[in-house]
PDB file of C-alpha atoms in Angstrom:
ATOM      1  CA  UNK A   1      -1.256   6.683 -12.746  1.00  0.00           C
ATOM      2  CA  UNK A   2      -4.055   3.968 -13.215  1.00  0.00           C
ATOM      3  CA  UNK A   3      -6.013   6.040 -10.487  1.00  0.00           C
ATOM      4  CA  UNK A   4      -9.488   7.033 -11.775  1.00  0.00           C
ATOM      5  CA  UNK A   5     -10.833  10.342 -11.168  1.00  0.00           C
ATOM      6  CA  UNK A   6     -14.541  11.454  -9.991  1.00  0.00           C
ATOM      7  CA  UNK A   7     -16.336  14.263 -11.559  1.00  0.00           C
ATOM      8  CA  UNK A   8     -17.694  16.335  -9.505  1.00  0.00           C
ATOM      9  CA  UNK A   9     -15.317  16.548  -6.394  1.00  0.00           C
ATOM     10  CA  UNK A  10     -18.447  17.608  -4.601  1.00  0.00           C
ATOM     11  CA  UNK A  11     -22.138  17.660  -4.987  1.00  0.00           C
ATOM     12  CA  UNK A  12     -24.985  19.137  -3.027  1.00  0.00           C
ATOM     13  CA  UNK A  13     -28.632  18.294  -3.787  1.00  0.00           C
ATOM     14  CA  UNK A  14     -32.367  18.202  -2.417  1.00  0.00           C
ATOM     15  CA  UNK A  15     -33.749  15.144  -1.262  1.00  0.00           C
ATOM     16  CA  UNK A  16     -35.838  13.496  -3.840  1.00  0.00           C
ATOM     17  CA  UNK A  17     -33.469  14.606  -6.716  1.00  0.00           C
ATOM     18  CA  UNK A  18     -31.068  12.328  -8.713  1.00  0.00           C
ATOM     19  CA  UNK A  19     -27.481  12.433  -8.373  1.00  0.00           C
ATOM     20  CA  UNK A  20     -24.873  11.535 -11.153  1.00  0.00           C
ATOM     21  CA  UNK A  21     -21.293  10.941 -10.577  1.00  0.00           C
ATOM     22  CA  UNK A  22     -18.845  10.415 -13.040  1.00  0.00           C
ATOM     23  CA  UNK A  23     -15.606   8.274 -13.176  1.00  0.00           C
ATOM     24  CA  UNK A  24     -12.731   8.504 -16.075  1.00  0.00           C
ATOM     25  CA  UNK A  25      -9.799   6.339 -15.965  1.00  0.00           C
ATOM     26  CA  UNK A  26      -6.876   5.951 -18.256  1.00  0.00           C
ATOM     27  CA  UNK A  27      -5.971   2.117 -18.790  1.00  0.00           C
ATOM     28  CA  UNK A  28      -7.942  -1.017 -20.114  1.00  0.00           C
ATOM     29  CA  UNK A  29     -10.108  -2.980 -17.182  1.00  0.00           C
ATOM     30  CA  UNK A  30     -11.876  -5.759 -16.599  1.00  0.00           C
ATOM     31  CA  UNK A  31     -14.041  -4.460 -13.877  1.00  0.00           C
ATOM     32  CA  UNK A  32     -15.198  -1.146 -12.574  1.00  0.00           C
ATOM     33  CA  UNK A  33     -16.802  -1.142  -8.922  1.00  0.00           C
ATOM     34  CA  UNK A  34     -18.542   2.016  -7.124  1.00  0.00           C
ATOM     35  CA  UNK A  35     -17.913   2.075  -3.315  1.00  0.00           C
ATOM     36  CA  UNK A  36     -19.527   4.328  -0.608  1.00  0.00           C
ATOM     37  CA  UNK A  37     -17.803   5.864   2.386  1.00  0.00           C
ATOM     38  CA  UNK A  38     -19.601   7.435   5.140  1.00  0.00           C
ATOM     39  CA  UNK A  39     -17.253  10.044   7.045  1.00  0.00           C
ATOM     40  CA  UNK A  40     -14.571   8.417   9.046  1.00  0.00           C
ATOM     41  CA  UNK A  41     -15.894   5.077   8.178  1.00  0.00           C
ATOM     42  CA  UNK A  42     -14.756   1.833   6.012  1.00  0.00           C
ATOM     43  CA  UNK A  43     -15.837   1.947   2.444  1.00  0.00           C
ATOM     44  CA  UNK A  44     -19.023  -0.280   1.533  1.00  0.00           C
ATOM     45  CA  UNK A  45     -19.252  -1.854  -2.134  1.00  0.00           C
ATOM     46  CA  UNK A  46     -22.218  -0.763  -4.259  1.00  0.00           C
ATOM     47  CA  UNK A  47     -22.020  -2.411  -7.339  1.00  0.00           C
ATOM     48  CA  UNK A  48     -19.917  -4.049  -9.988  1.00  0.00           C
ATOM     49  CA  UNK A  49     -19.937  -3.725 -13.719  1.00  0.00           C
ATOM     50  CA  UNK A  50     -17.712  -5.752 -16.026  1.00  0.00           C
ATOM     51  CA  UNK A  51     -15.961  -4.362 -18.939  1.00  0.00           C
ATOM     52  CA  UNK A  52     -18.255  -6.455 -21.596  1.00  0.00           C
ATOM     53  CA  UNK A  53     -21.562  -4.870 -19.488  1.00  0.00           C
ATOM     54  CA  UNK A  54     -22.837  -1.485 -20.569  1.00  0.00           C
ATOM     55  CA  UNK A  55     -25.103  -0.833 -17.861  1.00  0.00           C
ATOM     56  CA  UNK A  56     -26.172  -2.456 -14.378  1.00  0.00           C
ATOM     57  CA  UNK A  57     -28.915  -1.564 -11.939  1.00  0.00           C
ATOM     58  CA  UNK A  58     -29.153  -2.293  -8.605  1.00  0.00           C
ATOM     59  CA  UNK A  59     -32.213  -0.754  -6.559  1.00  0.00           C
ATOM     60  CA  UNK A  60     -31.972   3.264  -6.508  1.00  0.00           C
ATOM     61  CA  UNK A  61     -28.344   2.783  -8.541  1.00  0.00           C
ATOM     62  CA  UNK A  62     -27.624   2.459 -11.926  1.00  0.00           C
ATOM     63  CA  UNK A  63     -24.184   2.304 -13.360  1.00  0.00           C
ATOM     64  CA  UNK A  64     -23.210   3.047 -17.035  1.00  0.00           C
ATOM     65  CA  UNK A  65     -19.659   1.986 -18.583  1.00  0.00           C
ATOM     66  CA  UNK A  66     -18.348   3.290 -21.705  1.00  0.00           C
ATOM     67  CA  UNK A  67     -14.911   1.800 -22.136  1.00  0.00           C
ATOM     68  CA  UNK A  68     -14.478   3.430 -25.587  1.00  0.00           C
ATOM     69  CA  UNK A  69     -14.415   6.712 -23.773  1.00  0.00           C
ATOM     70  CA  UNK A  70     -13.032   5.299 -20.649  1.00  0.00           C
ATOM     71  CA  UNK A  71     -15.565   6.314 -18.485  1.00  0.00           C
ATOM     72  CA  UNK A  72     -18.466   5.468 -15.978  1.00  0.00           C
ATOM     73  CA  UNK A  73     -21.406   7.045 -14.366  1.00  0.00           C
ATOM     74  CA  UNK A  74     -23.282   6.387 -11.118  1.00  0.00           C
ATOM     75  CA  UNK A  75     -26.708   7.884 -10.841  1.00  0.00           C
ATOM     76  CA  UNK A  76     -28.762   7.370  -7.521  1.00  0.00           C
ATOM     77  CA  UNK A  77     -32.276   7.884  -8.027  1.00  0.00           C
ATOM     78  CA  UNK A  78     -34.921   9.942  -5.527  1.00  0.00           C
ATOM     79  CA  UNK A  79     -31.860  10.488  -3.254  1.00  0.00           C
ATOM     80  CA  UNK A  80     -32.373  10.681   0.494  1.00  0.00           C
ATOM     81  CA  UNK A  81     -30.495  12.453   3.395  1.00  0.00           C
ATOM     82  CA  UNK A  82     -28.781   9.141   4.332  1.00  0.00           C
ATOM     83  CA  UNK A  83     -27.221   8.893   0.673  1.00  0.00           C
ATOM     84  CA  UNK A  84     -24.689  11.661   2.151  1.00  0.00           C
ATOM     85  CA  UNK A  85     -21.470  10.162   1.686  1.00  0.00           C
ATOM     86  CA  UNK A  86     -18.413  10.127  -0.393  1.00  0.00           C
ATOM     87  CA  UNK A  87     -18.591   7.764  -3.506  1.00  0.00           C
ATOM     88  CA  UNK A  88     -15.457   6.379  -5.141  1.00  0.00           C
ATOM     89  CA  UNK A  89     -14.867   4.176  -8.636  1.00  0.00           C
ATOM     90  CA  UNK A  90     -12.086   1.586  -8.468  1.00  0.00           C
ATOM     91  CA  UNK A  91     -10.769  -0.271 -11.394  1.00  0.00           C
ATOM     92  CA  UNK A  92      -9.615  -3.603 -11.678  1.00  0.00           C
ATOM     93  CA  UNK A  93      -6.578  -3.881 -14.404  1.00  0.00           C
ATOM     94  CA  UNK A  94      -7.281  -7.030 -16.882  1.00  0.00           C
ATOM     95  CA  UNK A  95      -4.798  -9.525 -15.960  1.00  0.00           C
ATOM     96  CA  UNK A  96      -1.700  -9.294 -13.362  1.00  0.00           C
ATOM     97  CA  UNK A  97      -1.960  -7.556 -10.015  1.00  0.00           C
ATOM     98  CA  UNK A  98      -4.930  -8.461  -8.187  1.00  0.00           C
ATOM     99  CA  UNK A  99      -5.577  -4.902  -6.688  1.00  0.00           C
ATOM    100  CA  UNK A 100      -7.626  -2.011  -7.459  1.00  0.00           C
ATOM    101  CA  UNK A 101      -7.168   1.456  -8.412  1.00  0.00           C
ATOM    102  CA  UNK A 102      -9.269   4.110  -6.637  1.00  0.00           C
ATOM    103  CA  UNK A 103     -10.288   7.395  -7.745  1.00  0.00           C
ATOM    104  CA  UNK A 104     -10.204  10.273  -5.162  1.00  0.00           C
ATOM    105  CA  UNK A 105     -14.291  10.154  -4.789  1.00  0.00           C
ATOM    106  CA  UNK A 106     -17.297  12.523  -5.144  1.00  0.00           C
ATOM    107  CA  UNK A 107     -18.665  14.261  -1.764  1.00  0.00           C
ATOM    108  CA  UNK A 108     -22.490  14.048  -2.030  1.00  0.00           C
ATOM    109  CA  UNK A 109     -24.453  15.948  -0.093  1.00  0.00           C
ATOM    110  CA  UNK A 110     -28.449  15.474   0.269  1.00  0.00           C
ATOM    111  CA  UNK A 111     -30.349  18.318   1.973  1.00  0.00           C
ATOM    112  CA  UNK A 112     -33.406  17.146   3.694  1.00  0.00           C
TER     113      UNK A 112
ATOM    114  CA  UNK B   1     -20.884 -12.598  12.587  1.00  0.00           C
ATOM    115  CA  UNK B   2     -18.583 -12.019   9.757  1.00  0.00           C
ATOM    116  CA  UNK B   3     -16.741  -9.246   8.790  1.00  0.00           C
ATOM    117  CA  UNK B   4     -13.225  -7.372   9.371  1.00  0.00           C
ATOM    118  CA  UNK B   5     -12.149  -5.706  12.469  1.00  0.00           C
ATOM    119  CA  UNK B   6      -9.382  -3.127  12.971  1.00  0.00           C
ATOM    120  CA  UNK B   7      -8.243  -1.840  15.848  1.00  0.00           C
ATOM    121  CA  UNK B   8      -7.455   0.435  17.575  1.00  0.00           C
ATOM    122  CA  UNK B   9      -9.791   3.175  16.048  1.00  0.00           C
ATOM    123  CA  UNK B  10      -7.711   5.783  17.187  1.00  0.00           C
ATOM    124  CA  UNK B  11      -3.997   5.904  17.680  1.00  0.00           C
ATOM    125  CA  UNK B  12      -1.722   8.178  18.747  1.00  0.00           C
ATOM    126  CA  UNK B  13       1.886   8.215  18.064  1.00  0.00           C
ATOM    127  CA  UNK B  14       5.038   9.939  19.073  1.00  0.00           C
ATOM    128  CA  UNK B  15       7.715  10.895  16.592  1.00  0.00           C
ATOM    129  CA  UNK B  16      10.159   8.163  16.489  1.00  0.00           C
ATOM    130  CA  UNK B  17       7.819   5.476  17.666  1.00  0.00           C
ATOM    131  CA  UNK B  18       6.837   2.518  15.966  1.00  0.00           C
ATOM    132  CA  UNK B  19       3.049   1.606  16.186  1.00  0.00           C
ATOM    133  CA  UNK B  20       1.160  -1.633  15.025  1.00  0.00           C
ATOM    134  CA  UNK B  21      -2.296  -1.466  13.365  1.00  0.00           C
ATOM    135  CA  UNK B  22      -4.387  -4.471  13.656  1.00  0.00           C
ATOM    136  CA  UNK B  23      -6.373  -6.512  10.764  1.00  0.00           C
ATOM    137  CA  UNK B  24      -8.575  -9.727  11.375  1.00  0.00           C
ATOM    138  CA  UNK B  25     -10.682 -11.038   9.042  1.00  0.00           C
ATOM    139  CA  UNK B  26     -13.060 -13.986   9.791  1.00  0.00           C
ATOM    140  CA  UNK B  27     -14.515 -14.403   5.981  1.00  0.00           C
ATOM    141  CA  UNK B  28     -12.041 -16.933   4.770  1.00  0.00           C
ATOM    142  CA  UNK B  29     -10.542 -14.597   2.165  1.00  0.00           C
ATOM    143  CA  UNK B  30      -7.143 -15.268   0.477  1.00  0.00           C
ATOM    144  CA  UNK B  31      -6.121 -11.714  -0.206  1.00  0.00           C
ATOM    145  CA  UNK B  32      -5.905  -8.836   2.335  1.00  0.00           C
ATOM    146  CA  UNK B  33      -4.858  -5.391   1.570  1.00  0.00           C
ATOM    147  CA  UNK B  34      -3.807  -1.850   3.285  1.00  0.00           C
ATOM    148  CA  UNK B  35      -4.602   1.449   2.258  1.00  0.00           C
ATOM    149  CA  UNK B  36      -4.118   5.000   3.464  1.00  0.00           C
ATOM    150  CA  UNK B  37      -6.339   7.742   2.972  1.00  0.00           C
ATOM    151  CA  UNK B  38      -5.507  11.492   3.495  1.00  0.00           C
ATOM    152  CA  UNK B  39      -8.142  14.040   4.321  1.00  0.00           C
ATOM    153  CA  UNK B  40     -10.311  14.544   0.761  1.00  0.00           C
ATOM    154  CA  UNK B  41      -8.294  11.972  -1.020  1.00  0.00           C
ATOM    155  CA  UNK B  42      -8.501   8.542  -2.701  1.00  0.00           C
ATOM    156  CA  UNK B  43      -7.200   5.377  -1.325  1.00  0.00           C
ATOM    157  CA  UNK B  44      -3.337   4.671  -1.874  1.00  0.00           C
ATOM    158  CA  UNK B  45      -2.202   1.066  -1.585  1.00  0.00           C
ATOM    159  CA  UNK B  46       0.599   0.405   0.786  1.00  0.00           C
ATOM    160  CA  UNK B  47       1.007  -3.297   0.822  1.00  0.00           C
ATOM    161  CA  UNK B  48      -1.123  -6.433  -0.093  1.00  0.00           C
ATOM    162  CA  UNK B  49      -1.037  -9.902   0.492  1.00  0.00           C
ATOM    163  CA  UNK B  50      -2.410 -12.830  -1.678  1.00  0.00           C
ATOM    164  CA  UNK B  51      -1.275 -15.909   0.580  1.00  0.00           C
ATOM    165  CA  UNK B  52      -0.031 -16.589   4.089  1.00  0.00           C
ATOM    166  CA  UNK B  53       3.598 -15.868   4.485  1.00  0.00           C
ATOM    167  CA  UNK B  54       3.853 -13.665   1.354  1.00  0.00           C
ATOM    168  CA  UNK B  55       2.980 -10.069   0.386  1.00  0.00           C
ATOM    169  CA  UNK B  56       3.776  -7.676  -2.294  1.00  0.00           C
ATOM    170  CA  UNK B  57       4.585  -3.737  -1.819  1.00  0.00           C
ATOM    171  CA  UNK B  58       1.848  -1.513  -3.200  1.00  0.00           C
ATOM    172  CA  UNK B  59       2.102   2.292  -4.294  1.00  0.00           C
ATOM    173  CA  UNK B  60       3.856   3.943  -1.151  1.00  0.00           C
ATOM    174  CA  UNK B  61       5.299   0.989   1.037  1.00  0.00           C
ATOM    175  CA  UNK B  62       8.189   3.174   1.917  1.00  0.00           C
ATOM    176  CA  UNK B  63       7.948   3.239   6.011  1.00  0.00           C
ATOM    177  CA  UNK B  64       5.700   0.590   6.346  1.00  0.00           C
ATOM    178  CA  UNK B  65       5.888  -3.228   7.174  1.00  0.00           C
ATOM    179  CA  UNK B  66       3.536  -6.036   7.053  1.00  0.00           C
ATOM    180  CA  UNK B  67       3.491  -9.912   7.795  1.00  0.00           C
ATOM    181  CA  UNK B  68       0.860 -12.432   7.086  1.00  0.00           C
ATOM    182  CA  UNK B  69       1.367 -15.432   9.500  1.00  0.00           C
ATOM    183  CA  UNK B  70      -1.761 -16.539   9.725  1.00  0.00           C
ATOM    184  CA  UNK B  71      -4.300 -16.114   7.086  1.00  0.00           C
ATOM    185  CA  UNK B  72      -6.935 -14.505   9.218  1.00  0.00           C
ATOM    186  CA  UNK B  73      -4.313 -11.620  10.258  1.00  0.00           C
ATOM    187  CA  UNK B  74      -2.606  -9.177   8.244  1.00  0.00           C
ATOM    188  CA  UNK B  75      -0.938  -6.218  11.002  1.00  0.00           C
ATOM    189  CA  UNK B  76       0.481  -3.196   9.426  1.00  0.00           C
ATOM    190  CA  UNK B  77       3.620  -1.505  11.357  1.00  0.00           C
ATOM    191  CA  UNK B  78       4.049   1.985  10.880  1.00  0.00           C
ATOM    192  CA  UNK B  79       7.965   2.918  11.519  1.00  0.00           C
ATOM    193  CA  UNK B  80       9.534   5.878  12.389  1.00  0.00           C
ATOM    194  CA  UNK B  81      11.022   5.847   8.973  1.00  0.00           C
ATOM    195  CA  UNK B  82       7.579   7.123   7.736  1.00  0.00           C
ATOM    196  CA  UNK B  83       7.818  10.708   7.786  1.00  0.00           C
ATOM    197  CA  UNK B  84       4.084  11.963   7.406  1.00  0.00           C
ATOM    198  CA  UNK B  85       2.011   8.878   8.833  1.00  0.00           C
ATOM    199  CA  UNK B  86      -0.851  11.017  10.159  1.00  0.00           C
ATOM    200  CA  UNK B  87      -3.861   9.429   8.140  1.00  0.00           C
ATOM    201  CA  UNK B  88      -6.878   7.129   8.078  1.00  0.00           C
ATOM    202  CA  UNK B  89      -5.452   3.520   7.588  1.00  0.00           C
ATOM    203  CA  UNK B  90      -7.765   1.101   5.809  1.00  0.00           C
ATOM    204  CA  UNK B  91      -7.720  -2.546   5.846  1.00  0.00           C
ATOM    205  CA  UNK B  92      -9.756  -4.979   3.141  1.00  0.00           C
ATOM    206  CA  UNK B  93      -9.864  -8.562   2.286  1.00  0.00           C
ATOM    207  CA  UNK B  94     -11.326 -10.074  -0.914  1.00  0.00           C
ATOM    208  CA  UNK B  95     -11.051 -13.831  -2.303  1.00  0.00           C
ATOM    209  CA  UNK B  96      -8.937 -15.033  -5.165  1.00  0.00           C
ATOM    210  CA  UNK B  97     -11.716 -17.497  -6.507  1.00  0.00           C
ATOM    211  CA  UNK B  98     -12.165 -14.925  -9.345  1.00  0.00           C
ATOM    212  CA  UNK B  99      -9.089 -12.901 -10.955  1.00  0.00           C
ATOM    213  CA  UNK B 100      -8.665  -9.995 -11.402  1.00  0.00           C
ATOM    214  CA  UNK B 101      -9.949  -8.580  -8.098  1.00  0.00           C
ATOM    215  CA  UNK B 102     -13.516  -8.228  -7.043  1.00  0.00           C
ATOM    216  CA  UNK B 103     -15.376  -6.981  -4.290  1.00  0.00           C
ATOM    217  CA  UNK B 104     -13.094  -5.756  -1.590  1.00  0.00           C
ATOM    218  CA  UNK B 105     -14.622  -5.874   1.909  1.00  0.00           C
ATOM    219  CA  UNK B 106     -13.361  -2.886   4.414  1.00  0.00           C
ATOM    220  CA  UNK B 107     -13.075  -2.744   7.835  1.00  0.00           C
ATOM    221  CA  UNK B 108     -13.904   0.322   9.854  1.00  0.00           C
ATOM    222  CA  UNK B 109     -10.495   2.049   9.643  1.00  0.00           C
ATOM    223  CA  UNK B 110      -7.791   3.481  12.291  1.00  0.00           C
ATOM    224  CA  UNK B 111      -7.314   6.762  12.583  1.00  0.00           C
ATOM    225  CA  UNK B 112      -3.553   7.638  13.178  1.00  0.00           C
ATOM    226  CA  UNK B 113      -2.295  10.818  14.327  1.00  0.00           C
ATOM    227  CA  UNK B 114       1.480  11.871  15.170  1.00  0.00           C
ATOM    228  CA  UNK B 115       1.749  14.244  18.336  1.00  0.00           C
TER     229      UNK B 115
END
């Protein structure tokens, strides 16, 4: 399967702490994306990192990519209660099909 | 106000019935997708379409059908052949200007329950 796997499945932290989520995948990629989903809602795109990039920042988000280990991490700094959501990684294959392969998600709970 | 809309938000189906979920986008995107999400799970691709009047099966197409008569619309029909249709259905779209796919934009979802 090309589907990614997030780790941990669930994470609970206090407001103000940092949250780190990891994603592992099995095949070569063109890019890897992170999405957020609030309960019962659609997904919202957070950040995209291409296979030739190693780190990317967007506001309080920091994403790293290690293609040799086929893994990525998402760091949310100074977490807020509003960050409570599920976070999914999605991989885009190098060529061919124009669709993404989503992981199973990490459920983040930020306690006020 | 650009975006993707899905309707209805909640849908109830009796066993043996076909139901159609609506997905409309005004982003002028070429590609559209349908995903299924089960509780605590990731997204699984049902069908996708890169151009009008053309669509491709995803990983779990059995029991579903789609059409793409207009660029803006990509309705999904859940047929009676789908044995376990209770799930959350998400529609998405993306441009084809960059291949492989870049960002996908998602609708708010339709929750289908079989009675």
